[in-house]
XYZ file of C-alpha atoms in Angstrom:
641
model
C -58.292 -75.627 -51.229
C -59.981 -78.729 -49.292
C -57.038 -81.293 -49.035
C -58.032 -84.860 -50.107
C -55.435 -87.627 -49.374
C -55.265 -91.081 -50.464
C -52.168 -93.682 -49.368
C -50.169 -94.402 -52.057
C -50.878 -97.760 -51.582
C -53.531 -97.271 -53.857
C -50.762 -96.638 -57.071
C -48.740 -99.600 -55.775
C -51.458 -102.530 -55.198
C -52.290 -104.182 -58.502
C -55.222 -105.912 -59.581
C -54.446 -109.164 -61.624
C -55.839 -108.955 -64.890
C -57.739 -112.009 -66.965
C -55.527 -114.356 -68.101
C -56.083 -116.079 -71.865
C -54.157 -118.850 -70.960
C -52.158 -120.466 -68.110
C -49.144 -118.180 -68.556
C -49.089 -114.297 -68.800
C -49.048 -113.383 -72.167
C -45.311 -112.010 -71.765
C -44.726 -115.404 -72.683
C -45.166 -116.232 -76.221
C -44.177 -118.691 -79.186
C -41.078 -117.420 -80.558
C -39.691 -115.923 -77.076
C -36.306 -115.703 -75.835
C -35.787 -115.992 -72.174
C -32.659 -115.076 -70.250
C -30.056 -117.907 -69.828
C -27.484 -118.771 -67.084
C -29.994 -117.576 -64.387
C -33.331 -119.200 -63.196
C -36.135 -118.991 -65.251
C -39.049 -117.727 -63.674
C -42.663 -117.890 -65.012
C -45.889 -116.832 -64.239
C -49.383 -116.218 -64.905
C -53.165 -117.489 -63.687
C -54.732 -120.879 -63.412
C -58.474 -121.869 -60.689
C -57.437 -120.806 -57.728
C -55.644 -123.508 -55.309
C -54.712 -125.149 -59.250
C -51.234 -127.245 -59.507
C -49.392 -125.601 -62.425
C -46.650 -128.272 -63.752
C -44.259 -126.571 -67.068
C -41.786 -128.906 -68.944
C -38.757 -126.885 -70.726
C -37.476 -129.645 -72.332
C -36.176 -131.483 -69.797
C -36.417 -128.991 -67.300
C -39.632 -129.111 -65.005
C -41.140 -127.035 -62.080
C -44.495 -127.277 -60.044
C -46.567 -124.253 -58.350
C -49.688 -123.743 -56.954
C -52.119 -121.248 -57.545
C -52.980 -118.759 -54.451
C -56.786 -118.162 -53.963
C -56.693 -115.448 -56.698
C -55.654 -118.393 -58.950
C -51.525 -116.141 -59.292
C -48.792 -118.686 -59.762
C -45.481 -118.231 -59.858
C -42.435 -120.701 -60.484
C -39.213 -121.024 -61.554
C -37.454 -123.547 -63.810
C -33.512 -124.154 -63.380
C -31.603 -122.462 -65.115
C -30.122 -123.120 -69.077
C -27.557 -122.320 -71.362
C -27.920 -121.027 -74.299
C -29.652 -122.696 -77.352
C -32.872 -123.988 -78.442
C -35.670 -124.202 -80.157
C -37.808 -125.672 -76.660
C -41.122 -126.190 -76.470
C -42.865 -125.412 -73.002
C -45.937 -127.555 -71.361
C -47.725 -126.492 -69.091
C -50.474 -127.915 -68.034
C -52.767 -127.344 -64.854
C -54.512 -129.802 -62.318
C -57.772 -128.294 -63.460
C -57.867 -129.626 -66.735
C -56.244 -126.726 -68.854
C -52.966 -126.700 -70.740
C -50.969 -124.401 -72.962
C -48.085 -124.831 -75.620
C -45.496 -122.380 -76.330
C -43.610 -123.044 -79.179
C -40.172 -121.635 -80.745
C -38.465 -120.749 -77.324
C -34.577 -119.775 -77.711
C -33.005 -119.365 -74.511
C -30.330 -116.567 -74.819
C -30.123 -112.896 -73.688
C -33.008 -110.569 -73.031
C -32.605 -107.084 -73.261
C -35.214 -104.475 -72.714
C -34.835 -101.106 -74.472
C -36.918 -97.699 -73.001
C -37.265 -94.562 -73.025
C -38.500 -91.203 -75.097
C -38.974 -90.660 -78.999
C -35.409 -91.313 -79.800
C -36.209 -95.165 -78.474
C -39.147 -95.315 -80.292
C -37.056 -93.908 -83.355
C -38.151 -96.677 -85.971
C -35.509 -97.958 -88.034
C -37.083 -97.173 -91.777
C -36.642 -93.888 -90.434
C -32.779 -94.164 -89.590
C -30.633 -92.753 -92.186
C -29.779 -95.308 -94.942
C -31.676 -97.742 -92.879
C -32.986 -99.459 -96.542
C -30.161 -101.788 -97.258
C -30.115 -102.575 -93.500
C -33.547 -103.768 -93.227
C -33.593 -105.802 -96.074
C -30.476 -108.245 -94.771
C -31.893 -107.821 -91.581
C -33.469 -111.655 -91.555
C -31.862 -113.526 -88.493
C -33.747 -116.159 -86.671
C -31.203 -115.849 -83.779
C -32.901 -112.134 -82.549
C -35.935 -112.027 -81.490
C -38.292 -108.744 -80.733
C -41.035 -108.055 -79.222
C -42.831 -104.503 -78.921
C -44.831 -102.950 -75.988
C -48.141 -100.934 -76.685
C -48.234 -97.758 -75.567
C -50.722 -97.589 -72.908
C -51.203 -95.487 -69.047
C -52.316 -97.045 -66.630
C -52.880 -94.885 -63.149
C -52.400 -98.375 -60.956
C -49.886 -101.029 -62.422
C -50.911 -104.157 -64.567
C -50.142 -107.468 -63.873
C -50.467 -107.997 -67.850
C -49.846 -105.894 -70.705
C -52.850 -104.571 -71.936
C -52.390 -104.997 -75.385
C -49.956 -108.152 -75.308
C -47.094 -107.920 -77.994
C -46.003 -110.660 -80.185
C -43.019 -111.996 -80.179
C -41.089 -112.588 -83.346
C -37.973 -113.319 -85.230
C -35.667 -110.266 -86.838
C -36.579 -109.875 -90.581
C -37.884 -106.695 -92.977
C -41.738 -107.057 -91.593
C -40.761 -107.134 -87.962
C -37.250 -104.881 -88.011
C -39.290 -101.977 -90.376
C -41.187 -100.140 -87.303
C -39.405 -101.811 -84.151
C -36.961 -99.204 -82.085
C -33.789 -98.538 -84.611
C -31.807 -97.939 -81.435
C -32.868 -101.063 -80.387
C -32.600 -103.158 -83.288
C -28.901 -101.701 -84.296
C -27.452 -102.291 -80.939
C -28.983 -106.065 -80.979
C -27.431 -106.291 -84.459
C -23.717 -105.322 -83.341
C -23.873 -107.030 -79.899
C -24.630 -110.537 -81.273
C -21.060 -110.433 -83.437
C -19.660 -110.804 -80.097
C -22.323 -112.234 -77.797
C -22.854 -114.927 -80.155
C -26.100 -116.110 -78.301
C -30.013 -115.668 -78.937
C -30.802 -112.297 -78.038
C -34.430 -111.163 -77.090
C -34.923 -107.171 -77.662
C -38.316 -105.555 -76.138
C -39.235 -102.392 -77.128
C -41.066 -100.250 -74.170
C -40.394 -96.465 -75.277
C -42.667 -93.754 -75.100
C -42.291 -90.469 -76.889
C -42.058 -87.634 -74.764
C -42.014 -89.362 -71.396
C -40.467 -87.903 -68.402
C -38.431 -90.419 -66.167
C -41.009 -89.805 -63.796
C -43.296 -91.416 -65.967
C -41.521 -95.029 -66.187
C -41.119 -95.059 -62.491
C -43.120 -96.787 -59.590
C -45.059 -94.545 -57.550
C -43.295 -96.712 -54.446
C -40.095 -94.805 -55.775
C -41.449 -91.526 -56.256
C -42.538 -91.952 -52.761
C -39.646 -92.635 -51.046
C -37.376 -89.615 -53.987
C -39.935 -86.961 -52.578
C -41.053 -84.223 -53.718
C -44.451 -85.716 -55.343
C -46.535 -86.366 -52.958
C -49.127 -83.867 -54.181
C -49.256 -85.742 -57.235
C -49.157 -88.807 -55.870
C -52.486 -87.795 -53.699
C -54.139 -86.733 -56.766
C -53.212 -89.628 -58.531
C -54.389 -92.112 -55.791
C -58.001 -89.728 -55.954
C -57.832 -90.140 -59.934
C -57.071 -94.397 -59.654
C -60.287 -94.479 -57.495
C -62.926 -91.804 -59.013
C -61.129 -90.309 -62.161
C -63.985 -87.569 -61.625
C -63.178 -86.839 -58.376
C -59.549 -86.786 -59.096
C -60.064 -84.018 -62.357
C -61.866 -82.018 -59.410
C -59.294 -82.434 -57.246
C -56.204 -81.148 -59.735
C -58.816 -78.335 -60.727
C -58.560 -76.966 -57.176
C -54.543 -77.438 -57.198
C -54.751 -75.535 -60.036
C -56.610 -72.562 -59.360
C -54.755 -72.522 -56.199
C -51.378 -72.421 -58.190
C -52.718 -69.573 -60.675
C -54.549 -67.728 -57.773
C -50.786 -67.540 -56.125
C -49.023 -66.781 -59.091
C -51.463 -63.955 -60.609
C -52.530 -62.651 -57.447
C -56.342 -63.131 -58.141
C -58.511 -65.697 -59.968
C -57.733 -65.469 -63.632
C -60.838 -67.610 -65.127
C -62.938 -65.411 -62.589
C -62.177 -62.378 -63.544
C -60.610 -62.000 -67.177
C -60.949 -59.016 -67.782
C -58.284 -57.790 -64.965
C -55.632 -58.475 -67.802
C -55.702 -55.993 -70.585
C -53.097 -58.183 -72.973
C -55.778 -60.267 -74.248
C -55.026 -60.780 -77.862
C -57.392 -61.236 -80.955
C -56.930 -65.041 -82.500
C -56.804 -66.382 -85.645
C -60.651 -67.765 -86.344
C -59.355 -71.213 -87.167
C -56.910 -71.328 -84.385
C -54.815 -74.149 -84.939
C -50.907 -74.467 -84.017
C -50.077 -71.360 -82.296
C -46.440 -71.353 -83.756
C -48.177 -70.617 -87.147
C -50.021 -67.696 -86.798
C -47.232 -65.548 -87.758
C -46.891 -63.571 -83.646
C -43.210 -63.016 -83.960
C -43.973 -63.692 -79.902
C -45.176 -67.397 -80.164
C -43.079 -68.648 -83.419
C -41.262 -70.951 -81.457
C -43.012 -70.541 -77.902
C -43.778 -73.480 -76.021
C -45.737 -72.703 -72.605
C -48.995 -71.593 -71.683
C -51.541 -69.972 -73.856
C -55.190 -69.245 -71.923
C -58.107 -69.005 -74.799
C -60.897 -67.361 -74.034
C -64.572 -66.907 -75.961
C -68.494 -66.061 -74.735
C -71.191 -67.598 -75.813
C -74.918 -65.759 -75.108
C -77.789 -68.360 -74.515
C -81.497 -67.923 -73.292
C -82.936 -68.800 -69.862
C -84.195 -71.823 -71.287
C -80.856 -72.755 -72.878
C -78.632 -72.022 -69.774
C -81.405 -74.285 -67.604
C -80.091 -77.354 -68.882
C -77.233 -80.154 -68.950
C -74.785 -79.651 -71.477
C -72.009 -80.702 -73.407
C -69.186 -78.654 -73.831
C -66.563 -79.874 -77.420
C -63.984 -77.697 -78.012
C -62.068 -79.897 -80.807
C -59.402 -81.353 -80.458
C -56.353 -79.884 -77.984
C -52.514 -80.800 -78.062
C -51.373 -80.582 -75.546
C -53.130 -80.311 -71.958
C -55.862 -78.027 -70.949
C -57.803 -77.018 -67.993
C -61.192 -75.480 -68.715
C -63.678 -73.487 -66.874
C -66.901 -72.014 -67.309
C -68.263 -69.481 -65.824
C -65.452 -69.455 -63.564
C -65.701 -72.782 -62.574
C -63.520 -75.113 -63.364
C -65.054 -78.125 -65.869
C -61.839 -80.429 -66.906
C -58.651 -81.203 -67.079
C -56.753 -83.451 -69.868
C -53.862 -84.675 -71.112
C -53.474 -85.872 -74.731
C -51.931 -85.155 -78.359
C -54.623 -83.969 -80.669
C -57.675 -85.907 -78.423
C -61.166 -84.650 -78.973
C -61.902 -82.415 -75.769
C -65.820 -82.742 -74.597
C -66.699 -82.198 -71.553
C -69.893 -82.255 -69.722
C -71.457 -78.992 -67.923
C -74.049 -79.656 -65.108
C -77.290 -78.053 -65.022
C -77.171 -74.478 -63.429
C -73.272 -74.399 -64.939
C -74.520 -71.842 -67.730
C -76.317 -68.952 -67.022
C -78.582 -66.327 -69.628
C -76.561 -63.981 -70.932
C -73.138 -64.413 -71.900
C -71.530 -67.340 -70.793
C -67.152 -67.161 -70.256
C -64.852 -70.021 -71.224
C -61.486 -70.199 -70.409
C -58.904 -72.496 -71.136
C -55.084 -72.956 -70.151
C -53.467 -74.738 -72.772
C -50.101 -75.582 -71.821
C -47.766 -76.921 -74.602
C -43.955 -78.530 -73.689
C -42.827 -79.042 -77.246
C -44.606 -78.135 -80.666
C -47.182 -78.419 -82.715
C -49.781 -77.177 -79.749
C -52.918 -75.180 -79.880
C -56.714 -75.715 -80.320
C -57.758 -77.583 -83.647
C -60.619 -78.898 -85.680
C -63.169 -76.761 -87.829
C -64.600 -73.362 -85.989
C -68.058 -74.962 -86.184
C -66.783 -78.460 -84.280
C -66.472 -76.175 -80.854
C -70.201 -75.505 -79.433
C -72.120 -75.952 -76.906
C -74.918 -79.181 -77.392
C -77.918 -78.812 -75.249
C -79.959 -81.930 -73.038
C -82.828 -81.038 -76.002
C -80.628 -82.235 -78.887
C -80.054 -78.758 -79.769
C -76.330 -77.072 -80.064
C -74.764 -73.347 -79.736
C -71.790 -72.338 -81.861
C -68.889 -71.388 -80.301
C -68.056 -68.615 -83.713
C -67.651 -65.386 -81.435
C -64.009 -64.450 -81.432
C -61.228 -66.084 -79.822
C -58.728 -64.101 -77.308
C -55.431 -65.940 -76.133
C -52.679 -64.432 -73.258
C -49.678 -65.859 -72.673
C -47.670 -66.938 -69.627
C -44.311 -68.332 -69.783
C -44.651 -70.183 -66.632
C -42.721 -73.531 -67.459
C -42.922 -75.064 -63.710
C -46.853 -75.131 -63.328
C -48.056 -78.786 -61.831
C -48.251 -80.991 -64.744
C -51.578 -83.459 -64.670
C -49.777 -86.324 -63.033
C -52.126 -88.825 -65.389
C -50.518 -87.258 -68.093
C -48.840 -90.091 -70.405
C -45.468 -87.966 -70.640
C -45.521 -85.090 -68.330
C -47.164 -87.264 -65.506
C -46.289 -89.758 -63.105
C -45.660 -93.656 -62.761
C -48.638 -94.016 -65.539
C -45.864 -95.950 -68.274
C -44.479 -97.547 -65.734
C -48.239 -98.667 -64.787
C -48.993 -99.612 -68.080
C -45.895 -100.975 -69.852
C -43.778 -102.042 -66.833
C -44.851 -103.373 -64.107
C -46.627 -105.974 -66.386
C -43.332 -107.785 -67.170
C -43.484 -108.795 -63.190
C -39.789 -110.014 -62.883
C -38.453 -111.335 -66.169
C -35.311 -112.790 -66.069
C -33.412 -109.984 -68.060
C -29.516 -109.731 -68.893
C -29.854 -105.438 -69.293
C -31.740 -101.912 -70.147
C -30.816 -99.646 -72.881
C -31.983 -96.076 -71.783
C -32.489 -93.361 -74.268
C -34.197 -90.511 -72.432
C -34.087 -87.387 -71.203
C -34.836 -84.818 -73.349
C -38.091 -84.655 -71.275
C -36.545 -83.505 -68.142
C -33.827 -80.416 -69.551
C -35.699 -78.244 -67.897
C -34.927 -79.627 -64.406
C -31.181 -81.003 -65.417
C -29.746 -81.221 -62.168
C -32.565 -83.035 -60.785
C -32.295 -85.535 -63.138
C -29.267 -87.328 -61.583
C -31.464 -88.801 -58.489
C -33.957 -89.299 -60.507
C -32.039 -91.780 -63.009
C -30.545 -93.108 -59.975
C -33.571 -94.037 -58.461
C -34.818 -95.098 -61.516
C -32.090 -97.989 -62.135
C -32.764 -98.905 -58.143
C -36.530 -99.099 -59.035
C -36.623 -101.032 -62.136
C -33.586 -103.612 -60.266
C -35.788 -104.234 -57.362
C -38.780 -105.163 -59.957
C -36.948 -107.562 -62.020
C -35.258 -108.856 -58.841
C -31.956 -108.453 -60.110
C -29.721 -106.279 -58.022
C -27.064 -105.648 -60.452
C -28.950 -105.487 -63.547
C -27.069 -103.681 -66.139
C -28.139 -100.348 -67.298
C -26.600 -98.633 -70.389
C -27.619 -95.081 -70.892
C -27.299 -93.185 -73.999
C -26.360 -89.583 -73.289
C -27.986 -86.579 -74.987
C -26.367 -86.047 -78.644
C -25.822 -82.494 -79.501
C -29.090 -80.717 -80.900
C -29.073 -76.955 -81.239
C -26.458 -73.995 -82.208
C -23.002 -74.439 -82.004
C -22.395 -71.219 -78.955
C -19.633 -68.579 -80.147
C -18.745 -68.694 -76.386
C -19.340 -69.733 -73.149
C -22.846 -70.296 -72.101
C -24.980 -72.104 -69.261
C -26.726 -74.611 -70.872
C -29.591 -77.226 -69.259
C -28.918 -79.607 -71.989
C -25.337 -79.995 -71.140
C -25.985 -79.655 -67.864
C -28.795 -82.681 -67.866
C -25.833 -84.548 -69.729
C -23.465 -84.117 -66.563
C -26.009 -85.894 -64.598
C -26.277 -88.662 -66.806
C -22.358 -89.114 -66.914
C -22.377 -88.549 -62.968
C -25.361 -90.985 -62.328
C -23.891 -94.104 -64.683
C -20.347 -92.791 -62.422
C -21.585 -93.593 -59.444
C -23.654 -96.595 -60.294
C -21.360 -99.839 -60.198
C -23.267 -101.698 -62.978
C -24.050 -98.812 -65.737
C -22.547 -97.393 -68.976
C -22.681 -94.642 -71.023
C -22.907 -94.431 -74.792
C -21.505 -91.190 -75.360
C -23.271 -89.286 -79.129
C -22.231 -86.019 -78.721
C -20.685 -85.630 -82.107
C -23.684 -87.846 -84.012
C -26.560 -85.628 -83.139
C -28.572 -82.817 -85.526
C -28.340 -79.155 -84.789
C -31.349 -78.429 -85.514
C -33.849 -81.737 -85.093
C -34.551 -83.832 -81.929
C -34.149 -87.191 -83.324
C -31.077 -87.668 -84.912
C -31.131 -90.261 -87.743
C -27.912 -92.192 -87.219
C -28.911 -94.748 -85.327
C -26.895 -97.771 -86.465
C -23.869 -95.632 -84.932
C -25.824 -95.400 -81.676
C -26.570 -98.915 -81.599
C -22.753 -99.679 -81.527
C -21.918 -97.715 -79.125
C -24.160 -99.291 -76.842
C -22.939 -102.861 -78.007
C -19.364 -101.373 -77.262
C -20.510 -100.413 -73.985
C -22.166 -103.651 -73.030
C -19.242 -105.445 -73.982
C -17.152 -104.217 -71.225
C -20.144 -103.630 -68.672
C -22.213 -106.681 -69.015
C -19.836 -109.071 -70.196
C -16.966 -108.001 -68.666
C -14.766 -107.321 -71.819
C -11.784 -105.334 -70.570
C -10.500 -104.454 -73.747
C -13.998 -103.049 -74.891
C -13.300 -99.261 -74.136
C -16.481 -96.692 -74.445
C -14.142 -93.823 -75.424
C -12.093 -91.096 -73.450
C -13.356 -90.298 -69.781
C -11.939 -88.117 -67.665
C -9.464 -89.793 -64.437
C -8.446 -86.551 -62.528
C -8.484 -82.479 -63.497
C -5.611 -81.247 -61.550
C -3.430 -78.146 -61.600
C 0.312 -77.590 -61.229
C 1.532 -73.705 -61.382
C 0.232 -72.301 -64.650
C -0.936 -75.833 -65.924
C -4.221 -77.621 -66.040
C -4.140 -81.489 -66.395
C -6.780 -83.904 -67.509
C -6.178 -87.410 -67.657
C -8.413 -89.554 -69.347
C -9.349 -93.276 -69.024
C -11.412 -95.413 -71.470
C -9.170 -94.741 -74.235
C -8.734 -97.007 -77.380
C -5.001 -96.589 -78.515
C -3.917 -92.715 -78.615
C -6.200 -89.409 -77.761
C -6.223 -87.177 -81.162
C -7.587 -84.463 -82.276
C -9.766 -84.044 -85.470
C -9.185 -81.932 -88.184
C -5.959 -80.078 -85.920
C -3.687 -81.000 -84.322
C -4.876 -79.307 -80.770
C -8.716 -80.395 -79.600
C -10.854 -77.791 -79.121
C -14.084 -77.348 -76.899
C -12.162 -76.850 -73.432
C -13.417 -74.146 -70.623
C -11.898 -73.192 -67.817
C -14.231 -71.434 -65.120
C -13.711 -69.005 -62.064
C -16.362 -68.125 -60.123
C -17.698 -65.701 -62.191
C -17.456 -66.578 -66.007
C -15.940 -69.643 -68.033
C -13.644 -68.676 -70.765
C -12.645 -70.842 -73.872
C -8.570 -72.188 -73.413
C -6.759 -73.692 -76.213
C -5.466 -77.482 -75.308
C -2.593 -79.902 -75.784
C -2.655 -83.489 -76.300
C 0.060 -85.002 -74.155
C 0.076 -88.863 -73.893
C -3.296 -89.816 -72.528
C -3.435 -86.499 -70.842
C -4.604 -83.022 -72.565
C -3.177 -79.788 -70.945
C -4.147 -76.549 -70.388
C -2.675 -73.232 -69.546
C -3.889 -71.196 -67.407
C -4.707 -67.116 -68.772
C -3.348 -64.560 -67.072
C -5.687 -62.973 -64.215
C -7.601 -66.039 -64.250
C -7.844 -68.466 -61.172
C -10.177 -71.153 -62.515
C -11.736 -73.477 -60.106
C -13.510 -75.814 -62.630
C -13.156 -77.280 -66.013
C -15.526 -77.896 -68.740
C -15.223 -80.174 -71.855
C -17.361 -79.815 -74.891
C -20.361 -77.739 -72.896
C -23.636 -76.341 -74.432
C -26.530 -77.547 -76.333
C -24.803 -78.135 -79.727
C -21.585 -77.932 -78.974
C -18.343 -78.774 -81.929
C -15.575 -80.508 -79.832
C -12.591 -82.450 -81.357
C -11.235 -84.940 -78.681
C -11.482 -88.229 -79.871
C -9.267 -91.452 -79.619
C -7.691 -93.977 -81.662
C -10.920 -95.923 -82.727
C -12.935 -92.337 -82.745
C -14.938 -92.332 -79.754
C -15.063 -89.132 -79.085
C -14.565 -87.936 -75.097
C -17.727 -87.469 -72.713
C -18.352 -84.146 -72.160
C -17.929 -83.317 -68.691
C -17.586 -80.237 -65.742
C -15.027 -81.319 -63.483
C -13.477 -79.338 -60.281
C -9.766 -78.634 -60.122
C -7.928 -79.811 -57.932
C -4.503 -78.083 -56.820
């Protein structure tokens, strides 16, 4: 494979966008910005232009670079408002903002269950009508990739106070936590919504960051080739590709087909592969190659042509002929693709495509007649010979690193990086699900994730408050490995070692069987409860029953927990259940004792345990609660003798 590589400077220099006005359109009428801290603006003016903004009675001069960036910063304010803010420029332009509360600023990210609107939370009707409050503000981020990052959203937001029209389709997570917190805060509050569904971490962090992690420098490379010739850069993943599959198969797949004999007839229609009743795919997510011929005359195959293949969810790499032709990322996006002359060739004509699908609702779509071949002379070629598919279970192929969920730094690029370094008083995380695959990675990652987005906003100890994966799947009937528990751990270790994080613990509000739970409200407190004692330093604001120390004496395991409001109990018995204990070969379930703020186990005969495990698998039922019922994190711990 020829090796192209590009500095990564290329993903880390941005290009300042157009501004409408003096002041990036972060900044709007109706905006909350963060009190008790200075208040720093920005945005783009003639270049060498004196900027002056009023905040009330709170003024501050810049001046514009040769690019025509300013940047400033006004002193800071308490809480209150309405302000109005002036700014005018020395080269003749000005701009009003109206409607400004000064308050707290909170930005809320992450995967689906962030986006989770809050007419779709359960009972969310009653909530959403009395949710009119001029004192919380919101403000939503487009959803849009960008493979360098923006000095301006893309599609600016509006900002606007809480009430039915606004509340309906902004982030129930969000919203619910914004609702709680202010019964305590008793300040503005400013919520922005930047969540994307399906988005790895990866995704919402700076390509500086993934850098310095490791690890993705490949994709990094191809992503600086992509930022600078997105031609070139499909080219360039095509040949990291092949190489990937050439290793893996042990030959050249889309050269060669017919070395596999497990090709499989299709369904004409295609569609969602889930639904085409293969006891095999019913709930397979992974790769599925699709492959068809088309015969054409000399004259046909001599010229340019366009290659549509419907619409594909999720991402597919296509070649012709053995060749490769594309590669794309997208949810139900029309795939054409264009075929150089001398591509086809009389005769038959191979097409192969790798569609690889991380969730559901994947496959090739659209009417059988919408996938052909459209000649330079107007004229098209039906793809209607019969479809073959193969599958591969591979789950750790590349992923296109442009990709808007699977890839790399694009969010971040897009829906970011524009908010420069807005004076903010915390995150709300709810993410994750994305990454189960690779759980134990995940703890670095969210790590360097919190150091990335602090360094951005220029506020070392910016508080982060992480939701932790809910329960979602099966109840086990006993002891299992499980990523999803496992991806929890490093969320509870991460926020652990992190001196300015919380975790909202949900393990006992998920769904067993969906992905989004609908009880959002109940997430929303938790976070509130959390922030209380993280970001304002409420003591008596306990997140629920962690655990201190495992330690053994003689035949006797010993937890003691912190974080507790009033007693430890046990629902619905007296004894919690839910409690492992581990050797080196197997974990076995142990019944428990609540003892104080302490929960004891004893040890089984022939067992020498050298770790304990609280409330582990994907959908696990565990009883430990305390007095207020939080229920306790679930957690692996080592013993200690």
């Amino acid at each position: 494979m020829k090796l192209r590589v590009l500095s990564v400077a290329a993903l880390i220099a941005a290009v300042p966008a157009s501004a409408a006005g003096l002041i990036n359109p972060v900044f709007q009428d109706h905006a909350v910005l963060q009190r008790d801290q200075p208040i720093r603006i920005w945005g783009t003016a003639s270049p060498n232009a004196r900027i002056t903004a009023t905040l009330g009675t709170n003024t501050a001069e810049a001046v514009a670079d040769a690019q025509g960036r300013w940047h400033s910063e006004l002193s800071a304010m308490t809480a209150g408002g309405p302000y109005t803010l002036k700014l005018t420029s020395s080269d003749g332009t000005s701009q009003t903002l109206s409607d400004l509360l000064i308050g707290d600023v909170y930005l809320c990210s992450g995967q689906s269950n962030m986006a989770f609107r809050a007419m779709e939370a359960i009972d969310a009707g009653p909530d959403i009508q009395v949710s009119a409050n001029d004192a919380i503000r919101l403000m939503s981020v487009a959803n849009i990739t960008k493979a360098t990052p923006q000095t301006e959203l893309p599609k600016p937001g509006t900002w606007g106070a809480a009430e039915p029209k606004t509340v309906v389709n902004f982030s129930a997570a969000c919203y619910f936590f914004g609702r709680e917190l202010q019964k305590s805060a008793h300040v503005p509050l400013g919520l922005i919504q930047s969540a994307w569904s399906g988005a790895n971490i990866t995704s919402f962090m700076s390509a500086e960051v993934l850098k310095r992690a490791g690890g993705n420098d490949m994709r990094l490379d191809a992503l600086a080739i992509y930022a600078h010739d997105p031609k070139e850069g499909v080219k360039h993943w095509g040949e990291i590709a092949e190489s990937y599959w050439t290793k893996k198969l042990g030959y050249a797949l889309w050269k060669a087909p017919e070395k596999s004999a497990t090709w499989a007839v299709a369904p004409k229609d295609l569609g969602i592969w889930t639904e085409w009743g293969v006891p095999a795919l019913a709930h397979y997510a992974g790769h599925v190659w699709f492959r068809t011929s088309v015969s054409l005359t000399e004259e046909q195959a001599k010229q340019a042509a366009t290659l549509s293949l419907g619409t594909i969810t999720e991402e597919d790499q296509t070649w012709v002929n053995g060749a490769f032709i594309a590669s794309t990322f997208g949810y139900g996006e029309p795939r054409k693709y264009e075929l150089k002359a001398n591509t086809l060739h009389a005769g038959d004509n191979d097409i192969l495509i790798d569609v690889y699908c991380g969730w559901r609702g994947c496959g090739m779509f659209g009417a059988p007649e919408a996938r052909a071949i459209t000649l330079a002379d107007g004229s098209s070629v039906k793809l209607n010979g019969s479809w073959r598919y193969l599958m591969d279970a591979t789950a750790s192929t590349p992923r296109i690193p442009w990709g808007a969920t699977a890839g790399i730094t694009m969010a971040y690029n897009g829906m970011i990086a524009p908010l420069g370094d807005l004076g903010l008083k915390g995150v709300l995380w709810y993410q994750g699900e994305s990454n189960s695959s690779e759980p134990e990675a995940y703890r670095g990652l969210l790590k360097e994730w919190m150091a990335d987005w602090r360094q951005q906003f220029k506020a070392p100890n910016l508080p982060f408050l992480i939701v932790q994966l809910p329960d979602y799947g099966l109840p086990p009937f006993k002891p299992e490995e499980s990523d999803w528990a496992r991806l929890r751990e490093s969320q509870r270790l991460a926020v652990n070692e992190d001196g300015h994080a919380g975790l909202a613990v949900t393990i006992d509000i998920g769904d067993h069987m969906g992905l989004h739970p609908s009880n959002k409200q109940e997430v929303g407190r938790r976070l509130a409860q959390v922030a209380k004692r993280v970001v304002y330093g409420d003591a008596n604001a306990k997140s629920g029953p962690a655990p201190q120390s495992v330690t053994r004496k003689g035949g006797v395991v010993t937890v003691r927990f912190s974080g507790i409001n009033g007693k430890l109990a046990a629902v619905n018995a007296a004894d919690p259940i839910g409690f492992e204990l581990c050797d080196s070969k197997a974990c076995q379930f142990t019944p428990a004792h609540i003892q104080g703020e302490t929960v004891t186990i004893a040890v089984p005969k022939g067992l020498t345990p050298t770790k304990l495990r609280y409330c582990w698998g994907d959908g696990p039922v565990c009883t430990l609660y305390d007095s207020s019922r939080l229920p306790a994190v679930p957690f692996e711990s080592k013993i200690t003798p």
